[in-house]
mmCIF file with all atom_site columns, C-alpha atoms in Angstrom:
data_model
loop_
_atom_site.group_PDB
_atom_site.id
_atom_site.type_symbol
_atom_site.label_atom_id
_atom_site.label_alt_id
_atom_site.label_comp_id
_atom_site.label_asym_id
_atom_site.label_entity_id
_atom_site.label_seq_id
_atom_site.pdbx_PDB_ins_code
_atom_site.Cartn_x
_atom_site.Cartn_y
_atom_site.Cartn_z
_atom_site.occupancy
_atom_site.B_iso_or_equiv
_atom_site.pdbx_formal_charge
_atom_site.auth_seq_id
_atom_site.auth_comp_id
_atom_site.auth_asym_id
_atom_site.auth_atom_id
_atom_site.pdbx_PDB_model_num
ATOM 1   C CA . PRO A 1 1   ? 1.700   -8.718  18.032  1.00 67.00 ? 21  PRO A CA 1
ATOM 2   C CA . VAL A 1 2   ? -0.319  -5.854  16.559  1.00 72.00 ? 22  VAL A CA 1
ATOM 3   C CA . ALA A 1 3   ? 0.581   -6.637  12.959  1.00 66.00 ? 23  ALA A CA 1
ATOM 4   C CA . GLN A 1 4   ? -0.784  -10.256 13.425  1.00 69.00 ? 24  GLN A CA 1
ATOM 5   C CA . ARG A 1 5   ? -3.880  -8.968  14.602  1.00 72.00 ? 25  ARG A CA 1
ATOM 6   C CA . LEU A 1 6   ? -4.410  -6.443  11.716  1.00 70.00 ? 26  LEU A CA 1
ATOM 7   C CA . ALA A 1 7   ? -3.468  -8.943  9.263   1.00 66.00 ? 27  ALA A CA 1
ATOM 8   C CA . GLU A 1 8   ? -5.788  -11.461 10.678  1.00 66.00 ? 28  GLU A CA 1
ATOM 9   C CA . ARG A 1 9   ? -8.704  -8.851  10.667  1.00 69.00 ? 29  ARG A CA 1
ATOM 10  C CA . PHE A 1 10  ? -8.249  -7.329  7.246   1.00 67.00 ? 30  PHE A CA 1
ATOM 11  C CA . LEU A 1 11  ? -6.398  -9.707  4.755   1.00 63.00 ? 31  LEU A CA 1
ATOM 12  C CA . LYS A 1 12  ? -8.672  -12.004 3.069   1.00 57.00 ? 32  LYS A CA 1
ATOM 13  C CA . SER A 1 13  ? -6.089  -14.918 2.188   1.00 57.00 ? 33  SER A CA 1
ATOM 14  C CA . PRO A 1 14  ? -5.769  -17.417 5.049   1.00 57.00 ? 34  PRO A CA 1
ATOM 15  C CA . LEU A 1 15  ? -2.393  -17.008 7.080   1.00 56.00 ? 35  LEU A CA 1
ATOM 16  C CA . THR A 1 16  ? -0.806  -20.299 6.227   1.00 60.00 ? 36  THR A CA 1
ATOM 17  C CA . GLY A 1 17  ? 2.677   -21.008 5.615   1.00 58.00 ? 37  GLY A CA 1
ATOM 18  C CA . PRO A 1 18  ? 6.036   -20.547 7.496   1.00 56.00 ? 38  PRO A CA 1
ATOM 19  C CA . VAL A 1 19  ? 6.311   -16.696 6.794   1.00 55.00 ? 39  VAL A CA 1
ATOM 20  C CA . HIS A 1 20  ? 3.352   -14.467 6.981   1.00 60.00 ? 40  HIS A CA 1
ATOM 21  C CA . GLU A 1 21  ? 3.162   -10.836 5.284   1.00 59.00 ? 41  GLU A CA 1
ATOM 22  C CA . TRP A 1 22  ? 2.701   -9.561  8.880   1.00 56.00 ? 42  TRP A CA 1
ATOM 23  C CA . GLN A 1 23  ? 5.978   -11.182 9.884   1.00 59.00 ? 43  GLN A CA 1
ATOM 24  C CA . GLN A 1 24  ? 7.908   -8.990  7.526   1.00 61.00 ? 44  GLN A CA 1
ATOM 25  C CA . VAL A 1 25  ? 8.192   -5.565  9.103   1.00 62.00 ? 45  VAL A CA 1
ATOM 26  C CA . PRO A 1 26  ? 10.842  -3.180  7.772   1.00 62.00 ? 46  PRO A CA 1
ATOM 27  C CA . GLY A 1 27  ? 13.441  -2.726  10.727  1.00 64.00 ? 47  GLY A CA 1
ATOM 28  C CA . CYS A 1 28  ? 11.902  -4.824  13.084  1.00 66.00 ? 48  CYS A CA 1
ATOM 29  C CA . SER A 1 29  ? 13.814  -6.821  15.744  1.00 67.00 ? 49  SER A CA 1
ATOM 30  C CA . VAL A 1 30  ? 11.231  -9.026  17.242  1.00 66.00 ? 50  VAL A CA 1
ATOM 31  C CA . PRO A 1 31  ? 12.141  -12.516 17.645  1.00 69.00 ? 51  PRO A CA 1
ATOM 32  C CA . GLY A 1 32  ? 10.254  -14.540 14.988  1.00 65.00 ? 52  GLY A CA 1
ATOM 33  C CA . VAL A 1 33  ? 9.886   -11.286 12.752  1.00 64.00 ? 53  VAL A CA 1
ATOM 34  C CA . THR A 1 34  ? 11.642  -11.366 9.659   1.00 65.00 ? 54  THR A CA 1
ATOM 35  C CA . PRO A 1 35  ? 12.700  -7.653  8.648   1.00 64.00 ? 55  PRO A CA 1
ATOM 36  C CA . LEU A 1 36  ? 11.975  -6.830  4.806   1.00 62.00 ? 56  LEU A CA 1
ATOM 37  C CA . PRO A 1 37  ? 14.824  -6.008  2.763   1.00 66.00 ? 57  PRO A CA 1
ATOM 38  C CA . ALA A 1 38  ? 16.256  -2.528  2.438   1.00 68.00 ? 58  ALA A CA 1
ATOM 39  C CA . ALA A 1 39  ? 14.765  -0.583  -0.428  1.00 67.00 ? 59  ALA A CA 1
ATOM 40  C CA . GLN A 1 40  ? 16.689  -0.149  -3.490  1.00 70.00 ? 60  GLN A CA 1
ATOM 41  C CA . PRO A 1 41  ? 17.934  3.234   -4.665  1.00 69.00 ? 61  PRO A CA 1
ATOM 42  C CA . LEU A 1 42  ? 15.624  5.170   -6.895  1.00 60.00 ? 62  LEU A CA 1
ATOM 43  C CA . PRO A 1 43  ? 16.907  5.548   -10.549 1.00 61.00 ? 63  PRO A CA 1
ATOM 44  C CA . GLU A 1 44  ? 18.384  8.903   -11.535 1.00 64.00 ? 64  GLU A CA 1
ATOM 45  C CA . LEU A 1 45  ? 15.839  10.717  -12.726 1.00 60.00 ? 65  LEU A CA 1
ATOM 46  C CA . LEU A 1 46  ? 17.595  14.335  -12.867 1.00 58.00 ? 66  LEU A CA 1
ATOM 47  C CA . SER A 1 47  ? 20.081  13.345  -15.555 1.00 55.00 ? 67  SER A CA 1
ATOM 48  C CA . LYS A 1 48  ? 16.797  12.994  -17.862 1.00 54.00 ? 68  LYS A CA 1
ATOM 49  C CA . THR A 1 49  ? 15.687  16.372  -16.971 1.00 54.00 ? 69  THR A CA 1
ATOM 50  C CA . LYS A 1 50  ? 18.441  17.297  -19.329 1.00 55.00 ? 70  LYS A CA 1
ATOM 51  C CA . HIS A 1 51  ? 16.631  18.347  -22.887 1.00 51.00 ? 71  HIS A CA 1
ATOM 52  C CA . ALA A 1 52  ? 17.737  17.084  -26.184 1.00 49.00 ? 72  ALA A CA 1
ATOM 53  C CA . GLU A 1 53  ? 17.567  19.380  -29.032 1.00 49.00 ? 73  GLU A CA 1
ATOM 54  C CA . GLY A 1 54  ? 13.576  19.731  -29.764 1.00 46.00 ? 74  GLY A CA 1
ATOM 55  C CA . SER A 1 55  ? 12.483  17.788  -26.700 1.00 49.00 ? 75  SER A CA 1
ATOM 56  C CA . GLU A 1 56  ? 11.062  18.649  -23.408 1.00 60.00 ? 76  GLU A CA 1
ATOM 57  C CA . GLY A 1 57  ? 13.226  15.867  -21.583 1.00 73.00 ? 77  GLY A CA 1
ATOM 58  C CA . LEU A 1 58  ? 11.466  13.974  -18.552 1.00 83.00 ? 78  LEU A CA 1
ATOM 59  C CA . THR A 1 59  ? 7.983   15.295  -17.945 1.00 88.00 ? 79  THR A CA 1
ATOM 60  C CA . LEU A 1 60  ? 5.796   13.933  -14.776 1.00 90.00 ? 80  LEU A CA 1
ATOM 61  C CA . LEU A 1 61  ? 2.177   13.701  -15.431 1.00 93.00 ? 81  LEU A CA 1
ATOM 62  C CA . PHE A 1 62  ? -0.243  13.462  -12.914 1.00 92.00 ? 82  PHE A CA 1
ATOM 63  C CA . ILE A 1 63  ? -3.651  11.786  -13.480 1.00 93.00 ? 83  ILE A CA 1
ATOM 64  C CA . PRO A 1 64  ? -6.445  12.579  -10.661 1.00 89.00 ? 84  PRO A CA 1
ATOM 65  C CA . GLY A 1 65  ? -8.886  9.941   -9.400  1.00 87.00 ? 85  GLY A CA 1
ATOM 66  C CA . ILE A 1 66  ? -12.745 10.455  -9.154  1.00 84.00 ? 86  ILE A CA 1
ATOM 67  C CA . ILE A 1 67  ? -12.870 11.561  -5.741  1.00 81.00 ? 87  ILE A CA 1
ATOM 68  C CA . THR A 1 68  ? -9.942  13.867  -5.807  1.00 72.00 ? 88  THR A CA 1
ATOM 69  C CA . GLY A 1 69  ? -11.270 15.726  -9.113  1.00 65.00 ? 89  GLY A CA 1
ATOM 70  C CA . MET A 1 70  ? -14.505 16.853  -7.341  1.00 69.00 ? 90  MET A CA 1
ATOM 71  C CA . LEU A 1 71  ? -13.020 18.263  -4.033  1.00 70.00 ? 91  LEU A CA 1
ATOM 72  C CA . PRO A 1 72  ? -11.934 21.607  -3.436  1.00 61.00 ? 92  PRO A CA 1
ATOM 73  C CA . VAL A 1 73  ? -8.646  21.090  -1.951  1.00 64.00 ? 93  VAL A CA 1
ATOM 74  C CA . ARG A 1 74  ? -6.348  19.463  -4.643  1.00 67.00 ? 94  ARG A CA 1
ATOM 75  C CA . GLU A 1 75  ? -4.136  16.330  -4.412  1.00 73.00 ? 95  GLU A CA 1
ATOM 76  C CA . PHE A 1 76  ? -0.412  16.335  -3.460  1.00 79.00 ? 96  PHE A CA 1
ATOM 77  C CA . VAL A 1 77  ? -0.308  20.166  -2.715  1.00 81.00 ? 97  VAL A CA 1
ATOM 78  C CA . PRO A 1 78  ? 2.516   21.341  -2.403  1.00 82.00 ? 98  PRO A CA 1
ATOM 79  C CA . GLU A 1 79  ? 4.132   17.756  -3.002  1.00 85.00 ? 99  GLU A CA 1
ATOM 80  C CA . LEU A 1 80  ? 4.291   18.227  -6.886  1.00 86.00 ? 100 LEU A CA 1
ATOM 81  C CA . SER A 1 81  ? 5.327   21.738  -6.737  1.00 87.00 ? 101 SER A CA 1
ATOM 82  C CA . ASN A 1 82  ? 8.158   20.687  -4.504  1.00 86.00 ? 102 ASN A CA 1
ATOM 83  C CA . VAL A 1 83  ? 9.349   18.008  -6.500  1.00 84.00 ? 103 VAL A CA 1
ATOM 84  C CA . GLN A 1 84  ? 9.226   20.299  -9.743  1.00 85.00 ? 104 GLN A CA 1
ATOM 85  C CA . SER A 1 85  ? 11.320  22.819  -7.837  1.00 84.00 ? 105 SER A CA 1
ATOM 86  C CA . LEU A 1 86  ? 13.964  20.462  -6.282  1.00 82.00 ? 106 LEU A CA 1
ATOM 87  C CA . THR A 1 87  ? 14.340  18.517  -9.532  1.00 80.00 ? 107 THR A CA 1
ATOM 88  C CA . GLY A 1 88  ? 13.490  20.846  -12.261 1.00 81.00 ? 108 GLY A CA 1
ATOM 89  C CA . ILE A 1 89  ? 10.994  18.040  -13.915 1.00 85.00 ? 109 ILE A CA 1
ATOM 90  C CA . ARG A 1 90  ? 8.315   19.584  -15.763 1.00 85.00 ? 110 ARG A CA 1
ATOM 91  C CA . THR A 1 91  ? 4.944   18.605  -14.185 1.00 88.00 ? 111 THR A CA 1
ATOM 92  C CA . ILE A 1 92  ? 1.595   18.602  -15.691 1.00 90.00 ? 112 ILE A CA 1
ATOM 93  C CA . ARG A 1 93  ? -1.752  17.988  -14.012 1.00 90.00 ? 113 ARG A CA 1
ATOM 94  C CA . ALA A 1 94  ? -4.244  16.546  -16.613 1.00 92.00 ? 114 ALA A CA 1
ATOM 95  C CA . THR A 1 95  ? -7.472  17.876  -16.354 1.00 90.00 ? 115 THR A CA 1
ATOM 96  C CA . VAL A 1 96  ? -9.705  14.715  -16.865 1.00 91.00 ? 116 VAL A CA 1
ATOM 97  C CA . HIS A 1 97  ? -13.254 15.169  -15.774 1.00 90.00 ? 117 HIS A CA 1
ATOM 98  C CA . PRO A 1 98  ? -13.911 12.864  -12.960 1.00 86.00 ? 118 PRO A CA 1
ATOM 99  C CA . LEU A 1 99  ? -17.553 12.096  -13.892 1.00 87.00 ? 119 LEU A CA 1
ATOM 100 C CA . ARG A 1 100 ? -17.117 11.504  -17.591 1.00 91.00 ? 120 ARG A CA 1
ATOM 101 C CA . GLY A 1 101 ? -16.110 7.812   -18.941 1.00 93.00 ? 121 GLY A CA 1
ATOM 102 C CA . THR A 1 102 ? -12.688 6.971   -19.655 1.00 94.00 ? 122 THR A CA 1
ATOM 103 C CA . ALA A 1 103 ? -12.798 7.296   -23.510 1.00 95.00 ? 123 ALA A CA 1
ATOM 104 C CA . GLY A 1 104 ? -14.011 10.911  -23.109 1.00 94.00 ? 124 GLY A CA 1
ATOM 105 C CA . ASN A 1 105 ? -10.689 11.686  -21.081 1.00 95.00 ? 125 ASN A CA 1
ATOM 106 C CA . VAL A 1 106 ? -8.343  10.279  -23.434 1.00 96.00 ? 126 VAL A CA 1
ATOM 107 C CA . GLN A 1 107 ? -8.166  13.727  -25.302 1.00 96.00 ? 127 GLN A CA 1
ATOM 108 C CA . ASP A 1 108 ? -7.743  15.349  -22.074 1.00 95.00 ? 128 ASP A CA 1
ATOM 109 C CA . ILE A 1 109 ? -4.594  13.487  -21.414 1.00 95.00 ? 129 ILE A CA 1
ATOM 110 C CA . LEU A 1 110 ? -3.419  13.620  -25.228 1.00 93.00 ? 130 LEU A CA 1
ATOM 111 C CA . ASN A 1 111 ? -4.039  17.720  -24.804 1.00 91.00 ? 131 ASN A CA 1
ATOM 112 C CA . ALA A 1 112 ? -1.813  17.774  -21.589 1.00 91.00 ? 132 ALA A CA 1
ATOM 113 C CA . LEU A 1 113 ? 0.822   16.253  -23.222 1.00 90.00 ? 133 LEU A CA 1
ATOM 114 C CA . GLU A 1 114 ? 0.705   17.610  -26.592 1.00 88.00 ? 134 GLU A CA 1
ATOM 115 C CA . LYS A 1 115 ? -1.180  20.974  -26.328 1.00 87.00 ? 135 LYS A CA 1
ATOM 116 C CA . ASN A 1 116 ? -0.035  21.932  -22.744 1.00 86.00 ? 136 ASN A CA 1
ATOM 117 C CA . ILE A 1 117 ? -3.630  22.123  -21.749 1.00 88.00 ? 137 ILE A CA 1
ATOM 118 C CA . GLY A 1 118 ? -4.155  21.295  -17.909 1.00 88.00 ? 138 GLY A CA 1
ATOM 119 C CA . LEU A 1 119 ? -2.487  22.549  -14.670 1.00 87.00 ? 139 LEU A CA 1
ATOM 120 C CA . THR A 1 120 ? 0.908   22.991  -13.756 1.00 86.00 ? 140 THR A CA 1
ATOM 121 C CA . SER A 1 121 ? 2.098   21.342  -10.219 1.00 82.00 ? 141 SER A CA 1
ATOM 122 C CA . ASN A 1 122 ? 0.305   24.152  -8.541  1.00 81.00 ? 142 ASN A CA 1
ATOM 123 C CA . PRO A 1 123 ? -3.238  23.454  -9.281  1.00 79.00 ? 143 PRO A CA 1
ATOM 124 C CA . SER A 1 124 ? -4.375  26.698  -9.043  1.00 80.00 ? 144 SER A CA 1
ATOM 125 C CA . VAL A 1 125 ? -2.250  27.931  -12.229 1.00 82.00 ? 145 VAL A CA 1
ATOM 126 C CA . PRO A 1 126 ? -2.835  26.595  -15.603 1.00 82.00 ? 146 PRO A CA 1
ATOM 127 C CA . LEU A 1 127 ? -0.404  25.732  -18.138 1.00 83.00 ? 147 LEU A CA 1
ATOM 128 C CA . PRO A 1 128 ? 0.667   28.562  -20.225 1.00 82.00 ? 148 PRO A CA 1
ATOM 129 C CA . ALA A 1 129 ? -0.772  28.526  -23.824 1.00 76.00 ? 149 ALA A CA 1
ATOM 130 C CA . GLU A 1 130 ? 2.201   30.102  -25.432 1.00 73.00 ? 150 GLU A CA 1
ATOM 131 C CA . PRO A 1 131 ? 4.522   29.092  -26.296 1.00 75.00 ? 151 PRO A CA 1
ATOM 132 C CA . LEU A 1 132 ? 4.009   25.482  -26.833 1.00 76.00 ? 152 LEU A CA 1
ATOM 133 C CA . PRO A 1 133 ? 6.573   23.261  -25.271 1.00 77.00 ? 153 PRO A CA 1
ATOM 134 C CA . PRO A 1 134 ? 8.553   20.658  -27.032 1.00 76.00 ? 154 PRO A CA 1
ATOM 135 C CA . PRO A 1 135 ? 7.075   17.146  -26.872 1.00 74.00 ? 155 PRO A CA 1
ATOM 136 C CA . PRO A 1 136 ? 8.576   15.361  -23.625 1.00 78.00 ? 156 PRO A CA 1
ATOM 137 C CA . GLU A 1 137 ? 11.380  12.904  -24.552 1.00 79.00 ? 157 GLU A CA 1
ATOM 138 C CA . SER A 1 138 ? 10.083  10.609  -21.140 1.00 84.00 ? 158 SER A CA 1
ATOM 139 C CA . VAL A 1 139 ? 7.067   10.678  -19.293 1.00 89.00 ? 159 VAL A CA 1
ATOM 140 C CA . VAL A 1 140 ? 6.472   9.346   -15.735 1.00 90.00 ? 160 VAL A CA 1
ATOM 141 C CA . VAL A 1 141 ? 2.784   9.099   -14.672 1.00 93.00 ? 161 VAL A CA 1
ATOM 142 C CA . ILE A 1 142 ? 1.304   9.020   -11.322 1.00 92.00 ? 162 ILE A CA 1
ATOM 143 C CA . ALA A 1 143 ? -2.283  7.959   -11.704 1.00 93.00 ? 163 ALA A CA 1
ATOM 144 C CA . TYR A 1 144 ? -4.906  6.704   -9.159  1.00 87.00 ? 164 TYR A CA 1
ATOM 145 C CA . SER A 1 145 ? -8.244  5.380   -8.768  1.00 89.00 ? 165 SER A CA 1
ATOM 146 C CA . LYS A 1 146 ? -10.296 6.331   -11.987 1.00 92.00 ? 166 LYS A CA 1
ATOM 147 C CA . GLY A 1 147 ? -7.135  8.299   -13.111 1.00 93.00 ? 167 GLY A CA 1
ATOM 148 C CA . MET A 1 148 ? -5.324  4.786   -13.874 1.00 94.00 ? 168 MET A CA 1
ATOM 149 C CA . THR A 1 149 ? -8.390  3.857   -15.759 1.00 95.00 ? 169 THR A CA 1
ATOM 150 C CA . ASP A 1 150 ? -8.194  6.907   -17.873 1.00 96.00 ? 170 ASP A CA 1
ATOM 151 C CA . LEU A 1 151 ? -4.551  6.333   -18.404 1.00 96.00 ? 171 LEU A CA 1
ATOM 152 C CA . LEU A 1 152 ? -5.152  2.780   -19.547 1.00 95.00 ? 172 LEU A CA 1
ATOM 153 C CA . GLU A 1 153 ? -7.899  3.909   -22.102 1.00 96.00 ? 173 GLU A CA 1
ATOM 154 C CA . PHE A 1 154 ? -5.503  6.431   -23.417 1.00 96.00 ? 174 PHE A CA 1
ATOM 155 C CA . LEU A 1 155 ? -2.535  3.769   -23.868 1.00 95.00 ? 175 LEU A CA 1
ATOM 156 C CA . VAL A 1 156 ? -4.963  1.622   -25.697 1.00 95.00 ? 176 VAL A CA 1
ATOM 157 C CA . ALA A 1 157 ? -6.044  4.596   -27.774 1.00 95.00 ? 177 ALA A CA 1
ATOM 158 C CA . HIS A 1 158 ? -2.597  5.858   -28.419 1.00 92.00 ? 178 HIS A CA 1
ATOM 159 C CA . PRO A 1 159 ? 0.067   3.211   -27.753 1.00 88.00 ? 179 PRO A CA 1
ATOM 160 C CA . MET A 1 160 ? 2.931   5.055   -29.347 1.00 75.00 ? 180 MET A CA 1
ATOM 161 C CA . SER A 1 161 ? 2.185   8.369   -27.626 1.00 58.00 ? 181 SER A CA 1
#
């Protein structure tokens, strides 16, 4: 099968054992191939968008990677805007520098969360400077590539943020 050929070509671990990863394909009905279990439902996030007094509720923080920060076409456009408009979840794009070290980007992430400095779900629109929103009650972070190392450095520097 195609899945087996791809697995043998690209996976580094030897294909030993009774069930191989390539044999677990969602919805597959080929004999000898075990379908993956159905995905579990996502947790209810919309209830967290309701704001407690003096808090922002749920905030989605996006931290881009090194290549994304250097491209003129921005990441997840228009998806993050769609998520925000459909759910009401506040979305922030941290404006970390793609070529600066992770320690230097810690302040950019903190500024996005505490001082509303960054971009909205639409990367051509900066976050409004005034009035400052209340601090978020809960934060869901999407970070990839260098954005993940920036996030880890931030969490080490501000474990209670």
